JSON list of C-alpha atoms in Angstrom, two decimals:
[
{"chain": "A", "resi": 664, "resn": "MET", "atom": "CA", "xyz": [-68.20, 38.39, 13.29]},
{"chain": "A", "resi": 665, "resn": "ASP", "atom": "CA", "xyz": [-69.50, 41.83, 12.11]},
{"chain": "A", "resi": 666, "resn": "VAL", "atom": "CA", "xyz": [-68.29, 45.48, 12.61]},
{"chain": "A", "resi": 667, "resn": "MET", "atom": "CA", "xyz": [-70.36, 48.27, 11.42]},
{"chain": "A", "resi": 668, "resn": "VAL", "atom": "CA", "xyz": [-68.66, 51.62, 10.08]},
{"chain": "A", "resi": 669, "resn": "VAL", "atom": "CA", "xyz": [-69.83, 54.87, 9.53]},
{"chain": "A", "resi": 670, "resn": "VAL", "atom": "CA", "xyz": [-68.12, 55.84, 5.66]},
{"chain": "A", "resi": 671, "resn": "LYS", "atom": "CA", "xyz": [-66.47, 58.93, 5.58]},
{"chain": "A", "resi": 672, "resn": "GLU", "atom": "CA", "xyz": [-65.81, 59.21, 1.56]},
{"chain": "A", "resi": 673, "resn": "SER", "atom": "CA", "xyz": [-68.81, 58.27, -0.62]},
{"chain": "A", "resi": 674, "resn": "LEU", "atom": "CA", "xyz": [-67.50, 54.56, -2.36]},
{"chain": "A", "resi": 675, "resn": "HIS", "atom": "CA", "xyz": [-67.40, 55.85, -5.95]},
{"chain": "A", "resi": 676, "resn": "ALA", "atom": "CA", "xyz": [-64.32, 54.59, -7.83]},
{"chain": "A", "resi": 677, "resn": "ARG", "atom": "CA", "xyz": [-61.37, 55.62, -6.61]},
{"chain": "A", "resi": 678, "resn": "PRO", "atom": "CA", "xyz": [-62.04, 55.22, -2.90]},
{"chain": "A", "resi": 679, "resn": "ALA", "atom": "CA", "xyz": [-63.80, 52.09, -3.69]},
{"chain": "A", "resi": 680, "resn": "ALA", "atom": "CA", "xyz": [-60.69, 50.59, -5.36]},
{"chain": "A", "resi": 681, "resn": "VAL", "atom": "CA", "xyz": [-58.62, 51.66, -2.47]},
{"chain": "A", "resi": 682, "resn": "PHE", "atom": "CA", "xyz": [-60.83, 49.53, -0.23]},
{"chain": "A", "resi": 683, "resn": "VAL", "atom": "CA", "xyz": [-61.25, 46.41, -2.57]},
{"chain": "A", "resi": 684, "resn": "GLN", "atom": "CA", "xyz": [-57.53, 46.33, -2.75]},
{"chain": "A", "resi": 685, "resn": "ALA", "atom": "CA", "xyz": [-57.39, 46.26, 1.00]},
{"chain": "A", "resi": 686, "resn": "VAL", "atom": "CA", "xyz": [-59.54, 43.61, 1.38]},
{"chain": "A", "resi": 687, "resn": "LEU", "atom": "CA", "xyz": [-57.88, 41.50, -1.53]},
{"chain": "A", "resi": 688, "resn": "ASP", "atom": "CA", "xyz": [-54.48, 42.20, 0.57]},
{"chain": "A", "resi": 689, "resn": "SER", "atom": "CA", "xyz": [-56.01, 40.67, 3.72]},
{"chain": "A", "resi": 690, "resn": "GLY", "atom": "CA", "xyz": [-57.13, 37.31, 1.81]},
{"chain": "A", "resi": 691, "resn": "GLN", "atom": "CA", "xyz": [-60.03, 37.03, 3.30]},
{"chain": "A", "resi": 692, "resn": "ALA", "atom": "CA", "xyz": [-63.77, 36.64, 1.82]},
{"chain": "A", "resi": 693, "resn": "VAL", "atom": "CA", "xyz": [-65.20, 39.94, 3.17]},
{"chain": "A", "resi": 694, "resn": "GLY", "atom": "CA", "xyz": [-68.83, 41.05, 2.68]},
{"chain": "A", "resi": 695, "resn": "ILE", "atom": "CA", "xyz": [-70.37, 44.55, 2.73]},
{"chain": "A", "resi": 696, "resn": "ALA", "atom": "CA", "xyz": [-73.87, 45.43, 3.14]},
{"chain": "A", "resi": 697, "resn": "ARG", "atom": "CA", "xyz": [-76.09, 48.03, 4.64]},
{"chain": "A", "resi": 698, "resn": "PRO", "atom": "CA", "xyz": [-77.49, 47.42, 7.98]},
{"chain": "A", "resi": 699, "resn": "GLY", "atom": "CA", "xyz": [-80.02, 44.46, 7.40]},
{"chain": "A", "resi": 700, "resn": "GLY", "atom": "CA", "xyz": [-79.15, 44.50, 3.83]},
{"chain": "A", "resi": 701, "resn": "ALA", "atom": "CA", "xyz": [-77.79, 41.67, 1.64]},
{"chain": "A", "resi": 702, "resn": "ALA", "atom": "CA", "xyz": [-73.83, 41.25, 1.86]},
{"chain": "A", "resi": 703, "resn": "ALA", "atom": "CA", "xyz": [-71.90, 42.13, -1.23]},
{"chain": "A", "resi": 704, "resn": "ASP", "atom": "CA", "xyz": [-68.53, 40.53, -2.27]},
{"chain": "A", "resi": 705, "resn": "ALA", "atom": "CA", "xyz": [-65.96, 43.30, -0.84]},
{"chain": "A", "resi": 706, "resn": "ARG", "atom": "CA", "xyz": [-63.41, 41.69, -3.10]},
{"chain": "A", "resi": 707, "resn": "SER", "atom": "CA", "xyz": [-65.31, 42.91, -6.22]},
{"chain": "A", "resi": 708, "resn": "ILE", "atom": "CA", "xyz": [-65.08, 46.38, -7.21]},
{"chain": "A", "resi": 709, "resn": "LEU", "atom": "CA", "xyz": [-68.06, 46.03, -9.07]},
{"chain": "A", "resi": 710, "resn": "SER", "atom": "CA", "xyz": [-70.13, 44.94, -6.10]},
{"chain": "A", "resi": 711, "resn": "VAL", "atom": "CA", "xyz": [-68.91, 47.53, -4.27]},
{"chain": "A", "resi": 712, "resn": "LEU", "atom": "CA", "xyz": [-69.55, 50.42, -6.41]},
{"chain": "A", "resi": 713, "resn": "ALA", "atom": "CA", "xyz": [-73.14, 48.89, -7.19]},
{"chain": "A", "resi": 714, "resn": "LEU", "atom": "CA", "xyz": [-74.03, 49.55, -3.61]},
{"chain": "A", "resi": 715, "resn": "ASP", "atom": "CA", "xyz": [-73.49, 53.11, -4.41]},
{"chain": "A", "resi": 716, "resn": "ILE", "atom": "CA", "xyz": [-72.57, 53.49, -0.06]},
{"chain": "A", "resi": 717, "resn": "ARG", "atom": "CA", "xyz": [-72.89, 57.36, 0.36]},
{"chain": "A", "resi": 718, "resn": "SER", "atom": "CA", "xyz": [-70.82, 59.47, 2.59]},
{"chain": "A", "resi": 719, "resn": "GLY", "atom": "CA", "xyz": [-72.24, 59.30, 6.26]},
{"chain": "A", "resi": 720, "resn": "GLU", "atom": "CA", "xyz": [-73.95, 55.87, 5.72]},
{"chain": "A", "resi": 721, "resn": "ARG", "atom": "CA", "xyz": [-73.39, 52.97, 8.07]},
{"chain": "A", "resi": 722, "resn": "VAL", "atom": "CA", "xyz": [-72.32, 49.53, 6.51]},
{"chain": "A", "resi": 723, "resn": "VAL", "atom": "CA", "xyz": [-71.47, 46.44, 8.13]},
{"chain": "A", "resi": 724, "resn": "LEU", "atom": "CA", "xyz": [-68.44, 44.34, 7.21]},
{"chain": "A", "resi": 725, "resn": "SER", "atom": "CA", "xyz": [-68.60, 40.58, 7.89]},
{"chain": "A", "resi": 726, "resn": "GLY", "atom": "CA", "xyz": [-66.96, 37.33, 7.51]},
{"chain": "A", "resi": 727, "resn": "GLY", "atom": "CA", "xyz": [-63.43, 38.22, 8.29]},
{"chain": "A", "resi": 728, "resn": "SER", "atom": "CA", "xyz": [-61.10, 37.94, 11.58]},
{"chain": "A", "resi": 729, "resn": "ARG", "atom": "CA", "xyz": [-61.93, 40.32, 13.91]},
{"chain": "A", "resi": 730, "resn": "ASP", "atom": "CA", "xyz": [-58.43, 42.38, 13.26]},
{"chain": "A", "resi": 731, "resn": "VAL", "atom": "CA", "xyz": [-59.17, 42.19, 9.46]},
{"chain": "A", "resi": 732, "resn": "LEU", "atom": "CA", "xyz": [-62.23, 43.92, 9.95]},
{"chain": "A", "resi": 733, "resn": "ASP", "atom": "CA", "xyz": [-61.14, 46.23, 12.08]},
{"chain": "A", "resi": 734, "resn": "ARG", "atom": "CA", "xyz": [-58.44, 47.13, 9.83]},
{"chain": "A", "resi": 735, "resn": "LEU", "atom": "CA", "xyz": [-60.74, 47.93, 6.77]},
{"chain": "A", "resi": 736, "resn": "ALA", "atom": "CA", "xyz": [-63.33, 49.79, 8.69]},
{"chain": "A", "resi": 737, "resn": "GLY", "atom": "CA", "xyz": [-60.44, 51.87, 9.44]},
{"chain": "A", "resi": 738, "resn": "VAL", "atom": "CA", "xyz": [-59.83, 52.17, 5.68]},
{"chain": "A", "resi": 739, "resn": "LEU", "atom": "CA", "xyz": [-63.51, 53.49, 5.32]},
{"chain": "A", "resi": 740, "resn": "ALA", "atom": "CA", "xyz": [-64.05, 55.73, 8.87]},
{"chain": "B", "resi": 1425, "resn": "MET", "atom": "CA", "xyz": [-62.79, 42.02, -26.21]},
{"chain": "B", "resi": 1426, "resn": "VAL", "atom": "CA", "xyz": [-62.39, 45.21, -27.89]},
{"chain": "B", "resi": 1427, "resn": "VAL", "atom": "CA", "xyz": [-63.23, 48.46, -26.05]},
{"chain": "B", "resi": 1428, "resn": "THR", "atom": "CA", "xyz": [-64.35, 51.49, -28.10]},
{"chain": "B", "resi": 1429, "resn": "ALA", "atom": "CA", "xyz": [-63.65, 55.01, -27.54]},
{"chain": "B", "resi": 1430, "resn": "PRO", "atom": "CA", "xyz": [-66.62, 56.69, -25.52]},
{"chain": "B", "resi": 1431, "resn": "LEU", "atom": "CA", "xyz": [-65.94, 60.11, -26.67]},
{"chain": "B", "resi": 1432, "resn": "THR", "atom": "CA", "xyz": [-63.55, 62.17, -28.96]},
{"chain": "B", "resi": 1433, "resn": "GLY", "atom": "CA", "xyz": [-60.19, 63.31, -27.95]},
{"chain": "B", "resi": 1434, "resn": "VAL", "atom": "CA", "xyz": [-56.55, 62.01, -27.27]},
{"chain": "B", "resi": 1435, "resn": "ALA", "atom": "CA", "xyz": [-55.83, 58.57, -26.11]},
{"chain": "B", "resi": 1436, "resn": "VAL", "atom": "CA", "xyz": [-53.30, 58.56, -23.42]},
{"chain": "B", "resi": 1437, "resn": "PRO", "atom": "CA", "xyz": [-51.29, 56.09, -21.01]},
{"chain": "B", "resi": 1438, "resn": "LEU", "atom": "CA", "xyz": [-53.34, 55.52, -17.84]},
{"chain": "B", "resi": 1439, "resn": "GLN", "atom": "CA", "xyz": [-50.03, 56.53, -16.08]},
{"chain": "B", "resi": 1440, "resn": "GLY", "atom": "CA", "xyz": [-50.25, 59.82, -17.31]},
{"chain": "B", "resi": 1441, "resn": "VAL", "atom": "CA", "xyz": [-53.91, 60.45, -15.33]},
{"chain": "B", "resi": 1442, "resn": "PRO", "atom": "CA", "xyz": [-52.83, 62.89, -12.46]},
{"chain": "B", "resi": 1443, "resn": "ASP", "atom": "CA", "xyz": [-54.43, 60.76, -9.74]},
{"chain": "B", "resi": 1444, "resn": "PRO", "atom": "CA", "xyz": [-52.22, 58.00, -8.45]},
{"chain": "B", "resi": 1445, "resn": "VAL", "atom": "CA", "xyz": [-55.28, 55.26, -7.80]},
{"chain": "B", "resi": 1446, "resn": "PHE", "atom": "CA", "xyz": [-56.20, 55.46, -11.64]},
{"chain": "B", "resi": 1447, "resn": "ALA", "atom": "CA", "xyz": [-52.33, 55.85, -12.81]},
{"chain": "B", "resi": 1448, "resn": "GLN", "atom": "CA", "xyz": [-51.42, 52.81, -10.86]},
{"chain": "B", "resi": 1449, "resn": "SER", "atom": "CA", "xyz": [-54.22, 50.63, -12.20]},
{"chain": "B", "resi": 1450, "resn": "LEU", "atom": "CA", "xyz": [-55.63, 49.99, -9.07]},
{"chain": "B", "resi": 1451, "resn": "VAL", "atom": "CA", "xyz": [-59.31, 50.56, -10.28]},
{"chain": "B", "resi": 1452, "resn": "GLY", "atom": "CA", "xyz": [-58.07, 48.18, -13.14]},
{"chain": "B", "resi": 1453, "resn": "PRO", "atom": "CA", "xyz": [-56.07, 48.30, -16.32]},
{"chain": "B", "resi": 1454, "resn": "GLY", "atom": "CA", "xyz": [-57.24, 50.49, -19.46]},
{"chain": "B", "resi": 1455, "resn": "VAL", "atom": "CA", "xyz": [-56.70, 53.58, -21.42]},
{"chain": "B", "resi": 1456, "resn": "ALA", "atom": "CA", "xyz": [-57.51, 57.73, -20.69]},
{"chain": "B", "resi": 1457, "resn": "ILE", "atom": "CA", "xyz": [-58.87, 60.08, -23.07]},
{"chain": "B", "resi": 1458, "resn": "THR", "atom": "CA", "xyz": [-58.06, 63.40, -22.63]},
{"chain": "B", "resi": 1459, "resn": "PRO", "atom": "CA", "xyz": [-61.48, 64.93, -24.26]},
{"chain": "B", "resi": 1460, "resn": "VAL", "atom": "CA", "xyz": [-61.87, 67.64, -27.10]},
{"chain": "B", "resi": 1461, "resn": "ALA", "atom": "CA", "xyz": [-63.21, 70.61, -24.61]},
{"chain": "B", "resi": 1462, "resn": "ARG", "atom": "CA", "xyz": [-66.72, 70.95, -26.15]},
{"chain": "B", "resi": 1463, "resn": "VAL", "atom": "CA", "xyz": [-69.86, 69.37, -25.31]},
{"chain": "B", "resi": 1464, "resn": "GLN", "atom": "CA", "xyz": [-69.83, 65.42, -26.01]},
{"chain": "B", "resi": 1465, "resn": "THR", "atom": "CA", "xyz": [-72.55, 62.72, -26.57]},
{"chain": "B", "resi": 1466, "resn": "VAL", "atom": "CA", "xyz": [-70.68, 60.00, -24.34]},
{"chain": "B", "resi": 1467, "resn": "LEU", "atom": "CA", "xyz": [-70.85, 56.22, -25.68]},
{"chain": "B", "resi": 1468, "resn": "ALA", "atom": "CA", "xyz": [-70.93, 52.65, -24.58]},
{"chain": "B", "resi": 1469, "resn": "PRO", "atom": "CA", "xyz": [-67.55, 51.46, -24.83]},
{"chain": "B", "resi": 1470, "resn": "ILE", "atom": "CA", "xyz": [-68.75, 47.87, -24.99]},
{"chain": "B", "resi": 1471, "resn": "ALA", "atom": "CA", "xyz": [-72.07, 45.89, -25.36]},
{"chain": "B", "resi": 1472, "resn": "GLY", "atom": "CA", "xyz": [-73.97, 45.10, -22.22]},
{"chain": "B", "resi": 1473, "resn": "ARG", "atom": "CA", "xyz": [-76.17, 46.49, -19.32]},
{"chain": "B", "resi": 1474, "resn": "LEU", "atom": "CA", "xyz": [-75.70, 49.95, -17.43]},
{"chain": "B", "resi": 1475, "resn": "VAL", "atom": "CA", "xyz": [-75.13, 49.01, -14.10]},
{"chain": "B", "resi": 1476, "resn": "LYS", "atom": "CA", "xyz": [-74.14, 51.96, -12.75]},
{"chain": "B", "resi": 1477, "resn": "LEU", "atom": "CA", "xyz": [-74.88, 55.70, -14.00]},
{"chain": "B", "resi": 1478, "resn": "LYS", "atom": "CA", "xyz": [-73.58, 58.38, -12.30]},
{"chain": "B", "resi": 1479, "resn": "PRO", "atom": "CA", "xyz": [-73.31, 61.91, -13.44]},
{"chain": "B", "resi": 1480, "resn": "HIS", "atom": "CA", "xyz": [-69.25, 61.36, -13.41]},
{"chain": "B", "resi": 1481, "resn": "ALA", "atom": "CA", "xyz": [-69.14, 57.95, -14.23]},
{"chain": "B", "resi": 1482, "resn": "PHE", "atom": "CA", "xyz": [-70.87, 54.93, -15.51]},
{"chain": "B", "resi": 1483, "resn": "VAL", "atom": "CA", "xyz": [-69.84, 51.08, -15.61]},
{"chain": "B", "resi": 1484, "resn": "VAL", "atom": "CA", "xyz": [-71.25, 48.86, -18.51]},
{"chain": "B", "resi": 1485, "resn": "GLN", "atom": "CA", "xyz": [-71.27, 45.18, -17.53]},
{"chain": "B", "resi": 1486, "resn": "GLY", "atom": "CA", "xyz": [-70.47, 42.71, -20.70]},
{"chain": "B", "resi": 1487, "resn": "GLU", "atom": "CA", "xyz": [-70.72, 39.10, -20.91]},
{"chain": "B", "resi": 1488, "resn": "THR", "atom": "CA", "xyz": [-66.92, 38.92, -20.31]},
{"chain": "B", "resi": 1489, "resn": "GLY", "atom": "CA", "xyz": [-66.22, 41.88, -18.12]},
{"chain": "B", "resi": 1490, "resn": "ALA", "atom": "CA", "xyz": [-67.17, 45.28, -17.05]},
{"chain": "B", "resi": 1491, "resn": "VAL", "atom": "CA", "xyz": [-65.87, 48.67, -18.06]},
{"chain": "B", "resi": 1492, "resn": "LEU", "atom": "CA", "xyz": [-65.92, 51.78, -16.04]},
{"chain": "B", "resi": 1493, "resn": "VAL", "atom": "CA", "xyz": [-65.83, 55.29, -17.73]},
{"chain": "B", "resi": 1494, "resn": "HIS", "atom": "CA", "xyz": [-65.13, 58.13, -15.12]},
{"chain": "B", "resi": 1495, "resn": "LEU", "atom": "CA", "xyz": [-65.65, 61.56, -16.78]},
{"chain": "B", "resi": 1496, "resn": "GLY", "atom": "CA", "xyz": [-62.73, 63.68, -15.40]},
{"chain": "B", "resi": 1497, "resn": "ILE", "atom": "CA", "xyz": [-60.71, 63.47, -12.33]},
{"chain": "B", "resi": 1498, "resn": "ASP", "atom": "CA", "xyz": [-62.59, 64.81, -8.80]},
{"chain": "B", "resi": 1499, "resn": "THR", "atom": "CA", "xyz": [-65.59, 65.54, -10.95]},
{"chain": "B", "resi": 1500, "resn": "ILE", "atom": "CA", "xyz": [-67.87, 64.22, -8.46]},
{"chain": "B", "resi": 1501, "resn": "GLN", "atom": "CA", "xyz": [-67.78, 67.23, -6.86]},
{"chain": "B", "resi": 1502, "resn": "LEU", "atom": "CA", "xyz": [-69.67, 68.74, -9.76]},
{"chain": "B", "resi": 1503, "resn": "ASP", "atom": "CA", "xyz": [-72.22, 66.10, -9.77]},
{"chain": "B", "resi": 1504, "resn": "GLY", "atom": "CA", "xyz": [-75.18, 66.81, -12.17]},
{"chain": "B", "resi": 1505, "resn": "THR", "atom": "CA", "xyz": [-74.09, 70.30, -13.33]},
{"chain": "B", "resi": 1506, "resn": "VAL", "atom": "CA", "xyz": [-71.76, 69.04, -16.34]},
{"chain": "B", "resi": 1507, "resn": "SER", "atom": "CA", "xyz": [-73.97, 65.83, -17.44]},
{"chain": "B", "resi": 1508, "resn": "GLU", "atom": "CA", "xyz": [-77.15, 64.83, -18.50]},
{"chain": "B", "resi": 1509, "resn": "PRO", "atom": "CA", "xyz": [-78.03, 61.34, -18.62]},
{"chain": "B", "resi": 1510, "resn": "ILE", "atom": "CA", "xyz": [-79.58, 59.97, -21.94]},
{"chain": "B", "resi": 1511, "resn": "ALA", "atom": "CA", "xyz": [-79.35, 56.30, -20.88]},
{"chain": "B", "resi": 1512, "resn": "ALA", "atom": "CA", "xyz": [-81.31, 54.89, -18.04]},
{"chain": "B", "resi": 1513, "resn": "GLU", "atom": "CA", "xyz": [-79.23, 52.69, -15.35]},
{"chain": "B", "resi": 1514, "resn": "GLY", "atom": "CA", "xyz": [-80.36, 49.15, -15.95]},
{"chain": "B", "resi": 1515, "resn": "GLN", "atom": "CA", "xyz": [-80.72, 49.49, -19.54]},
{"chain": "B", "resi": 1516, "resn": "LEU", "atom": "CA", "xyz": [-79.18, 47.19, -22.07]},
{"chain": "B", "resi": 1517, "resn": "LEU", "atom": "CA", "xyz": [-76.89, 48.84, -24.47]},
{"chain": "B", "resi": 1518, "resn": "ALA", "atom": "CA", "xyz": [-74.88, 48.00, -27.59]},
{"chain": "B", "resi": 1519, "resn": "ALA", "atom": "CA", "xyz": [-71.72, 49.26, -27.97]},
{"chain": "B", "resi": 1520, "resn": "GLY", "atom": "CA", "xyz": [-71.47, 52.62, -29.45]},
{"chain": "B", "resi": 1521, "resn": "ASP", "atom": "CA", "xyz": [-75.24, 53.89, -27.77]},
{"chain": "B", "resi": 1522, "resn": "PRO", "atom": "CA", "xyz": [-75.22, 57.18, -26.13]},
{"chain": "B", "resi": 1523, "resn": "VAL", "atom": "CA", "xyz": [-74.92, 57.01, -22.60]},
{"chain": "B", "resi": 1524, "resn": "ALA", "atom": "CA", "xyz": [-74.94, 60.67, -21.42]},
{"chain": "B", "resi": 1525, "resn": "ARG", "atom": "CA", "xyz": [-74.31, 64.46, -22.65]},
{"chain": "B", "resi": 1526, "resn": "TRP", "atom": "CA", "xyz": [-71.29, 65.85, -20.92]},
{"chain": "B", "resi": 1527, "resn": "HIS", "atom": "CA", "xyz": [-69.24, 69.03, -21.04]},
{"chain": "B", "resi": 1528, "resn": "PRO", "atom": "CA", "xyz": [-65.86, 68.73, -20.69]},
{"chain": "B", "resi": 1529, "resn": "GLU", "atom": "CA", "xyz": [-65.25, 72.17, -21.14]},
{"chain": "B", "resi": 1530, "resn": "LEU", "atom": "CA", "xyz": [-67.35, 73.36, -17.98]},
{"chain": "B", "resi": 1531, "resn": "VAL", "atom": "CA", "xyz": [-65.20, 71.02, -16.19]},
{"chain": "B", "resi": 1532, "resn": "ILE", "atom": "CA", "xyz": [-61.90, 72.88, -17.30]},
{"chain": "B", "resi": 1533, "resn": "GLU", "atom": "CA", "xyz": [-63.66, 76.14, -16.41]},
{"chain": "B", "resi": 1534, "resn": "ALA", "atom": "CA", "xyz": [-64.35, 74.18, -12.84]},
{"chain": "B", "resi": 1535, "resn": "GLY", "atom": "CA", "xyz": [-60.65, 74.25, -12.57]},
{"chain": "B", "resi": 1536, "resn": "LEU", "atom": "CA", "xyz": [-60.54, 70.36, -12.82]},
{"chain": "B", "resi": 1537, "resn": "ASN", "atom": "CA", "xyz": [-58.90, 67.85, -15.19]},
{"chain": "B", "resi": 1538, "resn": "PRO", "atom": "CA", "xyz": [-61.47, 66.40, -17.64]},
{"chain": "B", "resi": 1539, "resn": "VAL", "atom": "CA", "xyz": [-59.30, 63.21, -18.61]},
{"chain": "B", "resi": 1540, "resn": "CYS", "atom": "CA", "xyz": [-61.34, 60.10, -18.64]},
{"chain": "B", "resi": 1541, "resn": "PRO", "atom": "CA", "xyz": [-60.16, 57.00, -17.79]},
{"chain": "B", "resi": 1542, "resn": "VAL", "atom": "CA", "xyz": [-61.54, 53.81, -19.49]},
{"chain": "B", "resi": 1543, "resn": "ILE", "atom": "CA", "xyz": [-61.01, 51.00, -16.88]},
{"chain": "B", "resi": 1544, "resn": "VAL", "atom": "CA", "xyz": [-61.73, 47.15, -17.36]},
{"chain": "B", "resi": 1545, "resn": "LEU", "atom": "CA", "xyz": [-62.82, 46.18, -13.89]},
{"chain": "B", "resi": 1546, "resn": "GLU", "atom": "CA", "xyz": [-62.24, 42.87, -12.18]},
{"chain": "B", "resi": 1547, "resn": "SER", "atom": "CA", "xyz": [-59.86, 41.77, -15.47]},
{"chain": "B", "resi": 1548, "resn": "SER", "atom": "CA", "xyz": [-58.09, 38.62, -14.42]},
{"chain": "B", "resi": 1549, "resn": "SER", "atom": "CA", "xyz": [-54.92, 40.29, -16.59]},
{"chain": "B", "resi": 1550, "resn": "ARG", "atom": "CA", "xyz": [-53.61, 43.37, -15.65]},
{"chain": "B", "resi": 1551, "resn": "VAL", "atom": "CA", "xyz": [-52.55, 44.68, -19.42]},
{"chain": "B", "resi": 1552, "resn": "VAL", "atom": "CA", "xyz": [-54.57, 45.57, -22.01]},
{"chain": "B", "resi": 1553, "resn": "GLN", "atom": "CA", "xyz": [-53.73, 46.01, -25.61]},
{"chain": "B", "resi": 1554, "resn": "ILE", "atom": "CA", "xyz": [-53.56, 49.69, -26.63]},
{"chain": "B", "resi": 1555, "resn": "LEU", "atom": "CA", "xyz": [-55.37, 50.10, -30.10]},
{"chain": "B", "resi": 1556, "resn": "ALA", "atom": "CA", "xyz": [-55.37, 53.73, -30.54]},
{"chain": "B", "resi": 1557, "resn": "GLU", "atom": "CA", "xyz": [-52.70, 56.46, -29.52]},
{"chain": "B", "resi": 1558, "resn": "GLY", "atom": "CA", "xyz": [-53.03, 59.95, -30.21]},
{"chain": "B", "resi": 1559, "resn": "PRO", "atom": "CA", "xyz": [-56.33, 61.38, -31.47]},
{"chain": "B", "resi": 1560, "resn": "VAL", "atom": "CA", "xyz": [-59.21, 58.94, -31.18]},
{"chain": "B", "resi": 1561, "resn": "GLU", "atom": "CA", "xyz": [-62.82, 59.52, -32.65]},
{"chain": "B", "resi": 1562, "resn": "ALA", "atom": "CA", "xyz": [-65.83, 58.71, -30.29]},
{"chain": "B", "resi": 1563, "resn": "GLY", "atom": "CA", "xyz": [-66.81, 54.51, -31.22]},
{"chain": "B", "resi": 1564, "resn": "ALA", "atom": "CA", "xyz": [-63.14, 53.94, -32.65]},
{"chain": "B", "resi": 1565, "resn": "PRO", "atom": "CA", "xyz": [-61.48, 50.58, -31.09]},
{"chain": "B", "resi": 1566, "resn": "LEU", "atom": "CA", "xyz": [-59.09, 52.20, -27.93]},
{"chain": "B", "resi": 1567, "resn": "PHE", "atom": "CA", "xyz": [-57.72, 49.05, -26.46]},
{"chain": "B", "resi": 1568, "resn": "SER", "atom": "CA", "xyz": [-58.61, 45.25, -25.88]},
{"chain": "B", "resi": 1569, "resn": "TRP", "atom": "CA", "xyz": [-58.28, 42.78, -23.09]},
{"chain": "B", "resi": 1570, "resn": "THR", "atom": "CA", "xyz": [-58.41, 39.00, -22.92]}
]
């Protein structure tokens, strides 16, 4: 299961922390990647910050259930 | 592991940072420094690799954890205008090595808060032991975590 989302706010420290906390709260192992790129562990703020996703970029969330991925996409959109 | 102060100023509890995500330790536990309002050389708070260097923040990843230094609140909007890099992303640093020149006085001029959260990322413990309260010099012990 993959969900693609256009990121509204660049994933710098604060929004990345909010997103990672939402992933941790879901209890699922979710990955985040640029389209076609290697997935980073979305439970790791270090991994998410290292991706350096900018506002307006598309990312792919993977690995979780449909409803969890949709909810996480909503956090980013 | 001891984290040293990346800059000179006044150490304040994270709860005092005017940003709920930092204040509630959602990014991670740590301590903040209200910087002395003059140009400062910002130092690496731990030894390790400079895995991320942005004009408003950087992350040093050491052997037992990573530390984020965020240069002011909402300063992403000033990107590039108030800091100049000294170190390069990917570089290995000793604790206390210079990372960037930064102008907190220009952050204040722009109407933003220059307080700098110094945060442990992905710490297994949610608490740190504070080693400095009040005035702190760049390079002096700030807090430790296990």
